[in-house]
Amino acid sequence: MPETRQRQLVHPLVVRITHWINAFAMVCMVMSGWAIYNASPFFPFRFPAWATVGGWLGGSMAWHFAAMWLLCANGLLYLAYGIGRRHFRRALLPVHPRDVVHDAALALRFKLPHETGRYNAVQRALYLLVLSLGVLLVASGLSIWKPVQFSWLTALFGGFDFARRVHFVAMAGVVGFVCVHLALVLLVPRTLLPMLTGHAKPTVHEGTQA
Ligand code: HEM
């Protein structure tokens, strides 16, 4: 029966391209960021050298800033597309706390149905959260990169030292999101191919959605 159904476009090209560039840039930013943190840690731990890139502080900073331009340009393209072509309104909104609680309870019991081309409330909430964390990362990053030029922003974050902690906590939030995101993709691997090709058959299955 599903054979007669046309494959539908579930992820537009711009969303797919910006998603994968973002994933690459984020990994570079996190791994080089850990190396920069290691040079002057404010918590009683350092990240293992194998989980970092750059080799030495100057090299890691070069990686961090190179990936920053890629992340920002790509993020701006995604935001412009999301707002201009109403992708956010169509795919990520609205999000009602009641629906998030409802869908989260179903997901925890592996009873959340997967609807092709439609994100459930938990996904919407998580995607909006990680996008907000991305904005917070860029803003707090700017405030510690150029604390003189952006002194008003640094002040807004409660000073240089506090802004560093905000930057760290936002990074931890993104890393936590990626862990959950990847676990859900592993649980429902058939969501992966459409994120590459864009298309999927409009069928409804049982199970959780990535
Ligand atoms: C830093 C890393 C990542 C971030 C911040 C991220 C964020 C997101 C966001 C915001 C969306 C929704 C896109 C939209 O429709 O506008 C999404 C969808 C998706 N992502 Fe990621 N992602 C990351 C890495 C990955 C990786 C490494 C994979 C797979 C190996 C992956 C697989 C997917 C899939 C399959 C979907 C579509 C889910 C579905 O249709 O149900 N993501 N991701």
PDB file of C-alpha atoms and ligand atoms in Angstrom:
ATOM      1  CA  MET A   1       0.000   0.000   0.000  1.00  0.00           C
ATOM      2  CA  PRO A   2       2.738   2.562   0.846  1.00  0.00           C
ATOM      3  CA  GLU A   3       4.297   1.820  -2.598  1.00  0.00           C
ATOM      4  CA  THR A   4       1.493   3.820  -4.257  1.00  0.00           C
ATOM      5  CA  ARG A   5       2.298   6.889  -2.133  1.00  0.00           C
ATOM      6  CA  GLN A   6       4.560   9.558  -3.573  1.00  0.00           C
ATOM      7  CA  ARG A   7       7.752  10.326  -1.679  1.00  0.00           C
ATOM      8  CA  GLN A   8       7.393  13.772  -0.166  1.00  0.00           C
ATOM      9  CA  LEU A   9       9.969  16.474   0.485  1.00  0.00           C
ATOM     10  CA  VAL A  10      10.487  16.497   4.265  1.00  0.00           C
ATOM     11  CA  HIS A  11      13.755  18.464   4.574  1.00  0.00           C
ATOM     12  CA  PRO A  12      14.305  21.364   2.100  1.00  0.00           C
ATOM     13  CA  LEU A  13      17.780  21.615   0.525  1.00  0.00           C
ATOM     14  CA  VAL A  14      18.778  24.744   2.497  1.00  0.00           C
ATOM     15  CA  VAL A  15      17.846  23.016   5.790  1.00  0.00           C
ATOM     16  CA  ARG A  16      19.873  19.922   4.879  1.00  0.00           C
ATOM     17  CA  ILE A  17      22.966  21.846   3.754  1.00  0.00           C
ATOM     18  CA  THR A  18      22.948  24.200   6.756  1.00  0.00           C
ATOM     19  CA  HIS A  19      22.272  21.262   9.129  1.00  0.00           C
ATOM     20  CA  TRP A  20      25.358  19.323   8.046  1.00  0.00           C
ATOM     21  CA  ILE A  21      27.622  22.388   7.832  1.00  0.00           C
ATOM     22  CA  ASN A  22      26.403  23.338  11.319  1.00  0.00           C
ATOM     23  CA  ALA A  23      27.125  19.833  12.675  1.00  0.00           C
ATOM     24  CA  PHE A  24      30.691  19.986  11.244  1.00  0.00           C
ATOM     25  CA  ALA A  25      31.334  23.540  12.495  1.00  0.00           C
ATOM     26  CA  MET A  26      29.929  22.723  15.958  1.00  0.00           C
ATOM     27  CA  VAL A  27      32.246  19.712  16.360  1.00  0.00           C
ATOM     28  CA  CYS A  28      35.252  21.870  15.378  1.00  0.00           C
ATOM     29  CA  MET A  29      34.158  24.647  17.763  1.00  0.00           C
ATOM     30  CA  VAL A  30      33.591  22.305  20.712  1.00  0.00           C
ATOM     31  CA  MET A  31      36.865  20.375  20.272  1.00  0.00           C
ATOM     32  CA  SER A  32      38.974  23.521  19.785  1.00  0.00           C
ATOM     33  CA  GLY A  33      37.043  25.232  22.612  1.00  0.00           C
ATOM     34  CA  TRP A  34      37.963  22.412  24.991  1.00  0.00           C
ATOM     35  CA  ALA A  35      41.647  22.916  24.122  1.00  0.00           C
ATOM     36  CA  ILE A  36      41.358  26.672  24.801  1.00  0.00           C
ATOM     37  CA  TYR A  37      39.586  25.954  28.125  1.00  0.00           C
ATOM     38  CA  ASN A  38      42.373  23.486  29.057  1.00  0.00           C
ATOM     39  CA  ALA A  39      44.924  26.324  28.877  1.00  0.00           C
ATOM     40  CA  SER A  40      43.128  28.119  31.721  1.00  0.00           C
ATOM     41  CA  PRO A  41      40.462  25.885  33.316  1.00  0.00           C
ATOM     42  CA  PHE A  42      37.993  27.336  35.827  1.00  0.00           C
ATOM     43  CA  PHE A  43      36.623  23.951  36.906  1.00  0.00           C
ATOM     44  CA  PRO A  44      38.783  21.286  38.582  1.00  0.00           C
ATOM     45  CA  PHE A  45      39.164  19.240  35.375  1.00  0.00           C
ATOM     46  CA  ARG A  46      40.638  19.368  31.875  1.00  0.00           C
ATOM     47  CA  PHE A  47      39.385  17.714  28.697  1.00  0.00           C
ATOM     48  CA  PRO A  48      41.508  14.820  27.383  1.00  0.00           C
ATOM     49  CA  ALA A  49      43.945  15.834  24.625  1.00  0.00           C
ATOM     50  CA  TRP A  50      42.456  13.263  22.203  1.00  0.00           C
ATOM     51  CA  ALA A  51      39.109  15.106  22.362  1.00  0.00           C
ATOM     52  CA  THR A  52      40.665  18.415  21.270  1.00  0.00           C
ATOM     53  CA  VAL A  53      41.941  19.860  17.975  1.00  0.00           C
ATOM     54  CA  GLY A  54      44.671  22.370  17.215  1.00  0.00           C
ATOM     55  CA  GLY A  55      47.628  20.760  18.990  1.00  0.00           C
ATOM     56  CA  TRP A  56      48.602  23.897  20.963  1.00  0.00           C
ATOM     57  CA  LEU A  57      46.780  27.009  22.229  1.00  0.00           C
ATOM     58  CA  GLY A  58      47.467  29.156  19.126  1.00  0.00           C
ATOM     59  CA  GLY A  59      46.469  26.311  16.803  1.00  0.00           C
ATOM     60  CA  SER A  60      43.252  25.647  18.726  1.00  0.00           C
ATOM     61  CA  MET A  61      42.353  29.348  18.667  1.00  0.00           C
ATOM     62  CA  ALA A  62      42.903  29.415  14.893  1.00  0.00           C
ATOM     63  CA  TRP A  63      40.521  26.425  14.558  1.00  0.00           C
ATOM     64  CA  HIS A  64      37.992  28.072  16.885  1.00  0.00           C
ATOM     65  CA  PHE A  65      37.886  31.360  14.958  1.00  0.00           C
ATOM     66  CA  ALA A  66      37.888  29.709  11.521  1.00  0.00           C
ATOM     67  CA  ALA A  67      34.939  27.495  12.524  1.00  0.00           C
ATOM     68  CA  MET A  68      33.245  30.531  14.112  1.00  0.00           C
ATOM     69  CA  TRP A  69      32.976  32.303  10.730  1.00  0.00           C
ATOM     70  CA  LEU A  70      31.580  29.149   9.144  1.00  0.00           C
ATOM     71  CA  LEU A  71      29.085  28.651  11.997  1.00  0.00           C
ATOM     72  CA  CYS A  72      27.928  32.293  11.944  1.00  0.00           C
ATOM     73  CA  ALA A  73      27.566  32.585   8.147  1.00  0.00           C
ATOM     74  CA  ASN A  74      25.769  29.235   8.022  1.00  0.00           C
ATOM     75  CA  GLY A  75      23.604  30.110  11.043  1.00  0.00           C
ATOM     76  CA  LEU A  76      22.584  33.435   9.477  1.00  0.00           C
ATOM     77  CA  LEU A  77      21.606  31.649   6.240  1.00  0.00           C
ATOM     78  CA  TYR A  78      19.530  29.122   8.222  1.00  0.00           C
ATOM     79  CA  LEU A  79      17.867  31.896  10.268  1.00  0.00           C
ATOM     80  CA  ALA A  80      17.103  33.957   7.156  1.00  0.00           C
ATOM     81  CA  TYR A  81      15.625  30.898   5.436  1.00  0.00           C
ATOM     82  CA  GLY A  82      13.751  29.822   8.563  1.00  0.00           C
ATOM     83  CA  ILE A  83      12.110  33.219   8.999  1.00  0.00           C
ATOM     84  CA  GLY A  84      11.854  34.317   5.339  1.00  0.00           C
ATOM     85  CA  ARG A  85      10.463  31.048   3.960  1.00  0.00           C
ATOM     86  CA  ARG A  86       8.397  30.363   7.102  1.00  0.00           C
ATOM     87  CA  HIS A  87      10.271  27.120   7.819  1.00  0.00           C
ATOM     88  CA  PHE A  88      10.324  27.851  11.574  1.00  0.00           C
ATOM     89  CA  ARG A  89       6.625  28.600  11.630  1.00  0.00           C
ATOM     90  CA  ARG A  90       5.816  25.459   9.639  1.00  0.00           C
ATOM     91  CA  ALA A  91       8.235  22.961  11.228  1.00  0.00           C
ATOM     92  CA  LEU A  92       9.118  24.201  14.729  1.00  0.00           C
ATOM     93  CA  LEU A  93       6.074  26.164  15.910  1.00  0.00           C
ATOM     94  CA  PRO A  94       3.902  26.181  17.897  1.00  0.00           C
ATOM     95  CA  VAL A  95       5.291  24.490  21.011  1.00  0.00           C
ATOM     96  CA  HIS A  96       2.927  24.130  23.964  1.00  0.00           C
ATOM     97  CA  PRO A  97       4.378  22.901  27.288  1.00  0.00           C
ATOM     98  CA  ARG A  98       1.363  20.594  27.668  1.00  0.00           C
ATOM     99  CA  ASP A  99       2.196  18.891  24.329  1.00  0.00           C
ATOM    100  CA  VAL A 100       5.879  18.601  25.260  1.00  0.00           C
ATOM    101  CA  VAL A 101       4.992  16.833  28.528  1.00  0.00           C
ATOM    102  CA  HIS A 102       2.491  14.613  26.690  1.00  0.00           C
ATOM    103  CA  ASP A 103       4.920  13.632  23.902  1.00  0.00           C
ATOM    104  CA  ALA A 104       7.831  13.200  26.337  1.00  0.00           C
ATOM    105  CA  ALA A 105       5.749  10.749  28.394  1.00  0.00           C
ATOM    106  CA  LEU A 106       4.922   8.779  25.226  1.00  0.00           C
ATOM    107  CA  ALA A 107       8.539   8.856  24.027  1.00  0.00           C
ATOM    108  CA  LEU A 108       9.809   7.519  27.369  1.00  0.00           C
ATOM    109  CA  ARG A 109       7.452   4.530  26.920  1.00  0.00           C
ATOM    110  CA  PHE A 110       8.563   4.159  23.250  1.00  0.00           C
ATOM    111  CA  LYS A 111       4.974   4.854  22.182  1.00  0.00           C
ATOM    112  CA  LEU A 112       5.413   8.110  20.301  1.00  0.00           C
ATOM    113  CA  PRO A 113       4.321   7.601  16.670  1.00  0.00           C
ATOM    114  CA  HIS A 114       6.661   8.896  13.951  1.00  0.00           C
ATOM    115  CA  GLU A 115       4.913  11.080  11.398  1.00  0.00           C
ATOM    116  CA  THR A 116       6.940  11.665   8.263  1.00  0.00           C
ATOM    117  CA  GLY A 117       7.629  15.352   7.749  1.00  0.00           C
ATOM    118  CA  ARG A 118       6.266  16.475  11.097  1.00  0.00           C
ATOM    119  CA  TYR A 119       8.300  17.022  14.274  1.00  0.00           C
ATOM    120  CA  ASN A 120       6.695  16.052  17.579  1.00  0.00           C
ATOM    121  CA  ALA A 121       6.504  18.568  20.456  1.00  0.00           C
ATOM    122  CA  VAL A 122       9.647  17.222  22.172  1.00  0.00           C
ATOM    123  CA  GLN A 123      11.668  17.630  18.980  1.00  0.00           C
ATOM    124  CA  ARG A 124      10.316  21.135  18.408  1.00  0.00           C
ATOM    125  CA  ALA A 125      11.208  22.149  21.962  1.00  0.00           C
ATOM    126  CA  LEU A 126      14.694  20.604  21.722  1.00  0.00           C
ATOM    127  CA  TYR A 127      15.438  22.171  18.318  1.00  0.00           C
ATOM    128  CA  LEU A 128      14.303  25.604  19.498  1.00  0.00           C
ATOM    129  CA  LEU A 129      16.355  25.158  22.673  1.00  0.00           C
ATOM    130  CA  VAL A 130      19.538  24.244  20.797  1.00  0.00           C
ATOM    131  CA  LEU A 131      19.026  27.148  18.360  1.00  0.00           C
ATOM    132  CA  SER A 132      18.700  29.521  21.345  1.00  0.00           C
ATOM    133  CA  LEU A 133      21.839  27.993  22.875  1.00  0.00           C
ATOM    134  CA  GLY A 134      23.630  28.658  19.569  1.00  0.00           C
ATOM    135  CA  VAL A 135      22.675  32.344  19.761  1.00  0.00           C
ATOM    136  CA  LEU A 136      23.802  32.470  23.418  1.00  0.00           C
ATOM    137  CA  LEU A 137      27.123  30.805  22.475  1.00  0.00           C
ATOM    138  CA  VAL A 138      27.815  33.370  19.749  1.00  0.00           C
ATOM    139  CA  ALA A 139      26.828  36.336  21.966  1.00  0.00           C
ATOM    140  CA  SER A 140      28.848  35.168  25.005  1.00  0.00           C
ATOM    141  CA  GLY A 141      31.725  34.176  22.690  1.00  0.00           C
ATOM    142  CA  LEU A 142      31.795  37.683  21.179  1.00  0.00           C
ATOM    143  CA  SER A 143      31.819  39.196  24.669  1.00  0.00           C
ATOM    144  CA  ILE A 144      34.945  37.242  25.707  1.00  0.00           C
ATOM    145  CA  TRP A 145      36.684  37.530  22.316  1.00  0.00           C
ATOM    146  CA  LYS A 146      36.384  41.339  22.098  1.00  0.00           C
ATOM    147  CA  PRO A 147      35.610  42.492  25.682  1.00  0.00           C
ATOM    148  CA  VAL A 148      36.822  46.038  24.889  1.00  0.00           C
ATOM    149  CA  GLN A 149      34.887  46.573  21.638  1.00  0.00           C
ATOM    150  CA  PHE A 150      31.817  44.757  23.017  1.00  0.00           C
ATOM    151  CA  SER A 151      32.172  46.028  26.594  1.00  0.00           C
ATOM    152  CA  TRP A 152      28.375  46.578  26.810  1.00  0.00           C
ATOM    153  CA  LEU A 153      27.831  42.912  25.906  1.00  0.00           C
ATOM    154  CA  THR A 154      30.456  41.741  28.402  1.00  0.00           C
ATOM    155  CA  ALA A 155      28.747  43.892  31.059  1.00  0.00           C
ATOM    156  CA  LEU A 156      25.389  42.372  30.082  1.00  0.00           C
ATOM    157  CA  PHE A 157      26.837  38.923  30.845  1.00  0.00           C
ATOM    158  CA  GLY A 158      28.012  40.108  34.269  1.00  0.00           C
ATOM    159  CA  GLY A 159      31.677  40.629  33.323  1.00  0.00           C
ATOM    160  CA  PHE A 160      34.392  38.657  31.522  1.00  0.00           C
ATOM    161  CA  ASP A 161      34.701  35.811  34.046  1.00  0.00           C
ATOM    162  CA  PHE A 162      30.971  35.205  34.256  1.00  0.00           C
ATOM    163  CA  ALA A 163      30.630  35.402  30.443  1.00  0.00           C
ATOM    164  CA  ARG A 164      33.245  32.597  30.182  1.00  0.00           C
ATOM    165  CA  ARG A 165      31.071  30.451  32.445  1.00  0.00           C
ATOM    166  CA  VAL A 166      27.927  31.282  30.450  1.00  0.00           C
ATOM    167  CA  HIS A 167      29.830  30.259  27.276  1.00  0.00           C
ATOM    168  CA  PHE A 168      30.855  26.988  28.941  1.00  0.00           C
ATOM    169  CA  VAL A 169      27.350  26.153  30.211  1.00  0.00           C
ATOM    170  CA  ALA A 170      25.839  26.874  26.753  1.00  0.00           C
ATOM    171  CA  MET A 171      28.476  24.560  25.213  1.00  0.00           C
ATOM    172  CA  ALA A 172      27.539  21.844  27.740  1.00  0.00           C
ATOM    173  CA  GLY A 173      23.871  22.288  26.753  1.00  0.00           C
ATOM    174  CA  VAL A 174      24.698  21.830  23.052  1.00  0.00           C
ATOM    175  CA  VAL A 175      26.841  18.749  23.799  1.00  0.00           C
ATOM    176  CA  GLY A 176      23.971  17.322  25.898  1.00  0.00           C
ATOM    177  CA  PHE A 177      21.549  18.011  23.017  1.00  0.00           C
ATOM    178  CA  VAL A 178      23.856  16.261  20.520  1.00  0.00           C
ATOM    179  CA  CYS A 179      24.061  13.165  22.780  1.00  0.00           C
ATOM    180  CA  VAL A 180      20.230  12.924  23.003  1.00  0.00           C
ATOM    181  CA  HIS A 181      19.863  13.791  19.272  1.00  0.00           C
ATOM    182  CA  LEU A 182      22.299  11.040  18.221  1.00  0.00           C
ATOM    183  CA  ALA A 183      20.730   8.500  20.601  1.00  0.00           C
ATOM    184  CA  LEU A 184      17.316   9.193  19.008  1.00  0.00           C
ATOM    185  CA  VAL A 185      18.728   8.917  15.478  1.00  0.00           C
ATOM    186  CA  LEU A 186      20.203   5.542  16.484  1.00  0.00           C
ATOM    187  CA  LEU A 187      16.808   4.495  17.903  1.00  0.00           C
ATOM    188  CA  VAL A 188      14.987   5.549  14.703  1.00  0.00           C
ATOM    189  CA  PRO A 189      17.686   5.244  12.002  1.00  0.00           C
ATOM    190  CA  ARG A 190      15.212   5.667   9.129  1.00  0.00           C
ATOM    191  CA  THR A 191      15.073   9.413   9.919  1.00  0.00           C
ATOM    192  CA  LEU A 192      18.717   9.735   8.828  1.00  0.00           C
ATOM    193  CA  LEU A 193      18.407   9.138   5.061  1.00  0.00           C
ATOM    194  CA  PRO A 194      15.761  11.869   4.537  1.00  0.00           C
ATOM    195  CA  MET A 195      18.128  14.339   6.243  1.00  0.00           C
ATOM    196  CA  LEU A 196      20.552  13.513   3.395  1.00  0.00           C
ATOM    197  CA  THR A 197      18.221  13.046   0.403  1.00  0.00           C
ATOM    198  CA  GLY A 198      15.374  15.292   1.568  1.00  0.00           C
ATOM    199  CA  HIS A 199      12.620  12.810   0.704  1.00  0.00           C
ATOM    200  CA  ALA A 200      10.635  10.143   2.563  1.00  0.00           C
ATOM    201  CA  LYS A 201       7.454   8.161   2.106  1.00  0.00           C
ATOM    202  CA  PRO A 202       4.473   9.679   3.940  1.00  0.00           C
ATOM    203  CA  THR A 203       3.846   6.746   6.266  1.00  0.00           C
ATOM    204  CA  VAL A 204       3.089   6.700   9.998  1.00  0.00           C
ATOM    205  CA  HIS A 205       5.019   4.227  12.152  1.00  0.00           C
ATOM    206  CA  GLU A 206       5.119   3.331  15.822  1.00  0.00           C
ATOM    207  CA  GLY A 207       8.166   4.269  17.908  1.00  0.00           C
ATOM    208  CA  THR A 208      10.103   7.377  18.915  1.00  0.00           C
ATOM    209  CA  GLN A 209      11.327   9.948  16.433  1.00  0.00           C
ATOM    210  CA  ALA A 210      14.862  11.311  16.261  1.00  0.00           C
TER     211      ALA A 210
HETATM  212  C1  HEM B   1      25.989  19.966  16.487  1.00  0.00           C
HETATM  213  C2  HEM B   1      25.291  19.046  16.017  1.00  0.00           C
HETATM  214  C3  HEM B   1      23.843  19.096  15.594  1.00  0.00           C
HETATM  215  C4  HEM B   1      22.871  20.029  15.804  1.00  0.00           C
HETATM  216  C5  HEM B   1      23.010  21.356  16.559  1.00  0.00           C
HETATM  217  C6  HEM B   1      21.655  19.529  15.172  1.00  0.00           C
HETATM  218  C7  HEM B   1      20.449  20.209  15.142  1.00  0.00           C
HETATM  219  C8  HEM B   1      19.334  19.811  14.433  1.00  0.00           C
HETATM  220  C9  HEM B   1      18.158  20.620  14.188  1.00  0.00           C
HETATM  221  C10 HEM B   1      17.958  22.064  14.724  1.00  0.00           C
HETATM  222  C11 HEM B   1      17.316  19.910  13.430  1.00  0.00           C
HETATM  223  C12 HEM B   1      15.968  20.403  12.868  1.00  0.00           C
HETATM  224  C13 HEM B   1      16.293  21.065  11.511  1.00  0.00           C
HETATM  225  C14 HEM B   1      15.114  21.778  10.883  1.00  0.00           C
HETATM  226  O1  HEM B   1      14.168  21.114  10.438  1.00  0.00           O
HETATM  227  O2  HEM B   1      15.157  23.026  10.791  1.00  0.00           O
HETATM  228  C15 HEM B   1      17.923  18.606  13.204  1.00  0.00           C
HETATM  229  C16 HEM B   1      17.357  17.549  12.518  1.00  0.00           C
HETATM  230  C17 HEM B   1      17.964  16.313  12.334  1.00  0.00           C
HETATM  231  N1  HEM B   1      19.254  15.971  12.667  1.00  0.00           N
HETATM  232 FE1  HEM B   1      20.572  17.143  13.632  1.00  0.00          FE
HETATM  233  N2  HEM B   1      21.925  18.327  14.619  1.00  0.00           N
HETATM  234  C18 HEM B   1      23.251  18.018  14.851  1.00  0.00           C
HETATM  235  C19 HEM B   1      23.940  16.906  14.447  1.00  0.00           C
HETATM  236  C20 HEM B   1      23.353  15.805  13.841  1.00  0.00           C
HETATM  237  C21 HEM B   1      24.035  14.583  13.516  1.00  0.00           C
HETATM  238  C22 HEM B   1      25.531  14.317  13.775  1.00  0.00           C
HETATM  239  C23 HEM B   1      23.107  13.745  12.961  1.00  0.00           C
HETATM  240  C24 HEM B   1      23.224  12.325  12.473  1.00  0.00           C
HETATM  241  C25 HEM B   1      24.287  11.570  12.510  1.00  0.00           C
HETATM  242  C26 HEM B   1      21.849  14.459  12.923  1.00  0.00           C
HETATM  243  C27 HEM B   1      20.670  13.975  12.409  1.00  0.00           C
HETATM  244  C28 HEM B   1      19.491  14.667  12.270  1.00  0.00           C
HETATM  245  C29 HEM B   1      18.293  14.132  11.655  1.00  0.00           C
HETATM  246  C30 HEM B   1      18.140  12.718  11.094  1.00  0.00           C
HETATM  247  C31 HEM B   1      17.325  15.141  11.712  1.00  0.00           C
HETATM  248  C32 HEM B   1      15.872  15.057  11.228  1.00  0.00           C
HETATM  249  C33 HEM B   1      15.067  14.352  12.292  1.00  0.00           C
HETATM  250  C34 HEM B   1      13.677  13.953  11.798  1.00  0.00           C
HETATM  251  O3  HEM B   1      13.331  14.202  10.654  1.00  0.00           O
HETATM  252  O4  HEM B   1      12.921  13.369  12.592  1.00  0.00           O
HETATM  253  N3  HEM B   1      22.037  15.710  13.465  1.00  0.00           N
HETATM  254  N4  HEM B   1      19.162  18.586  13.814  1.00  0.00           N
END
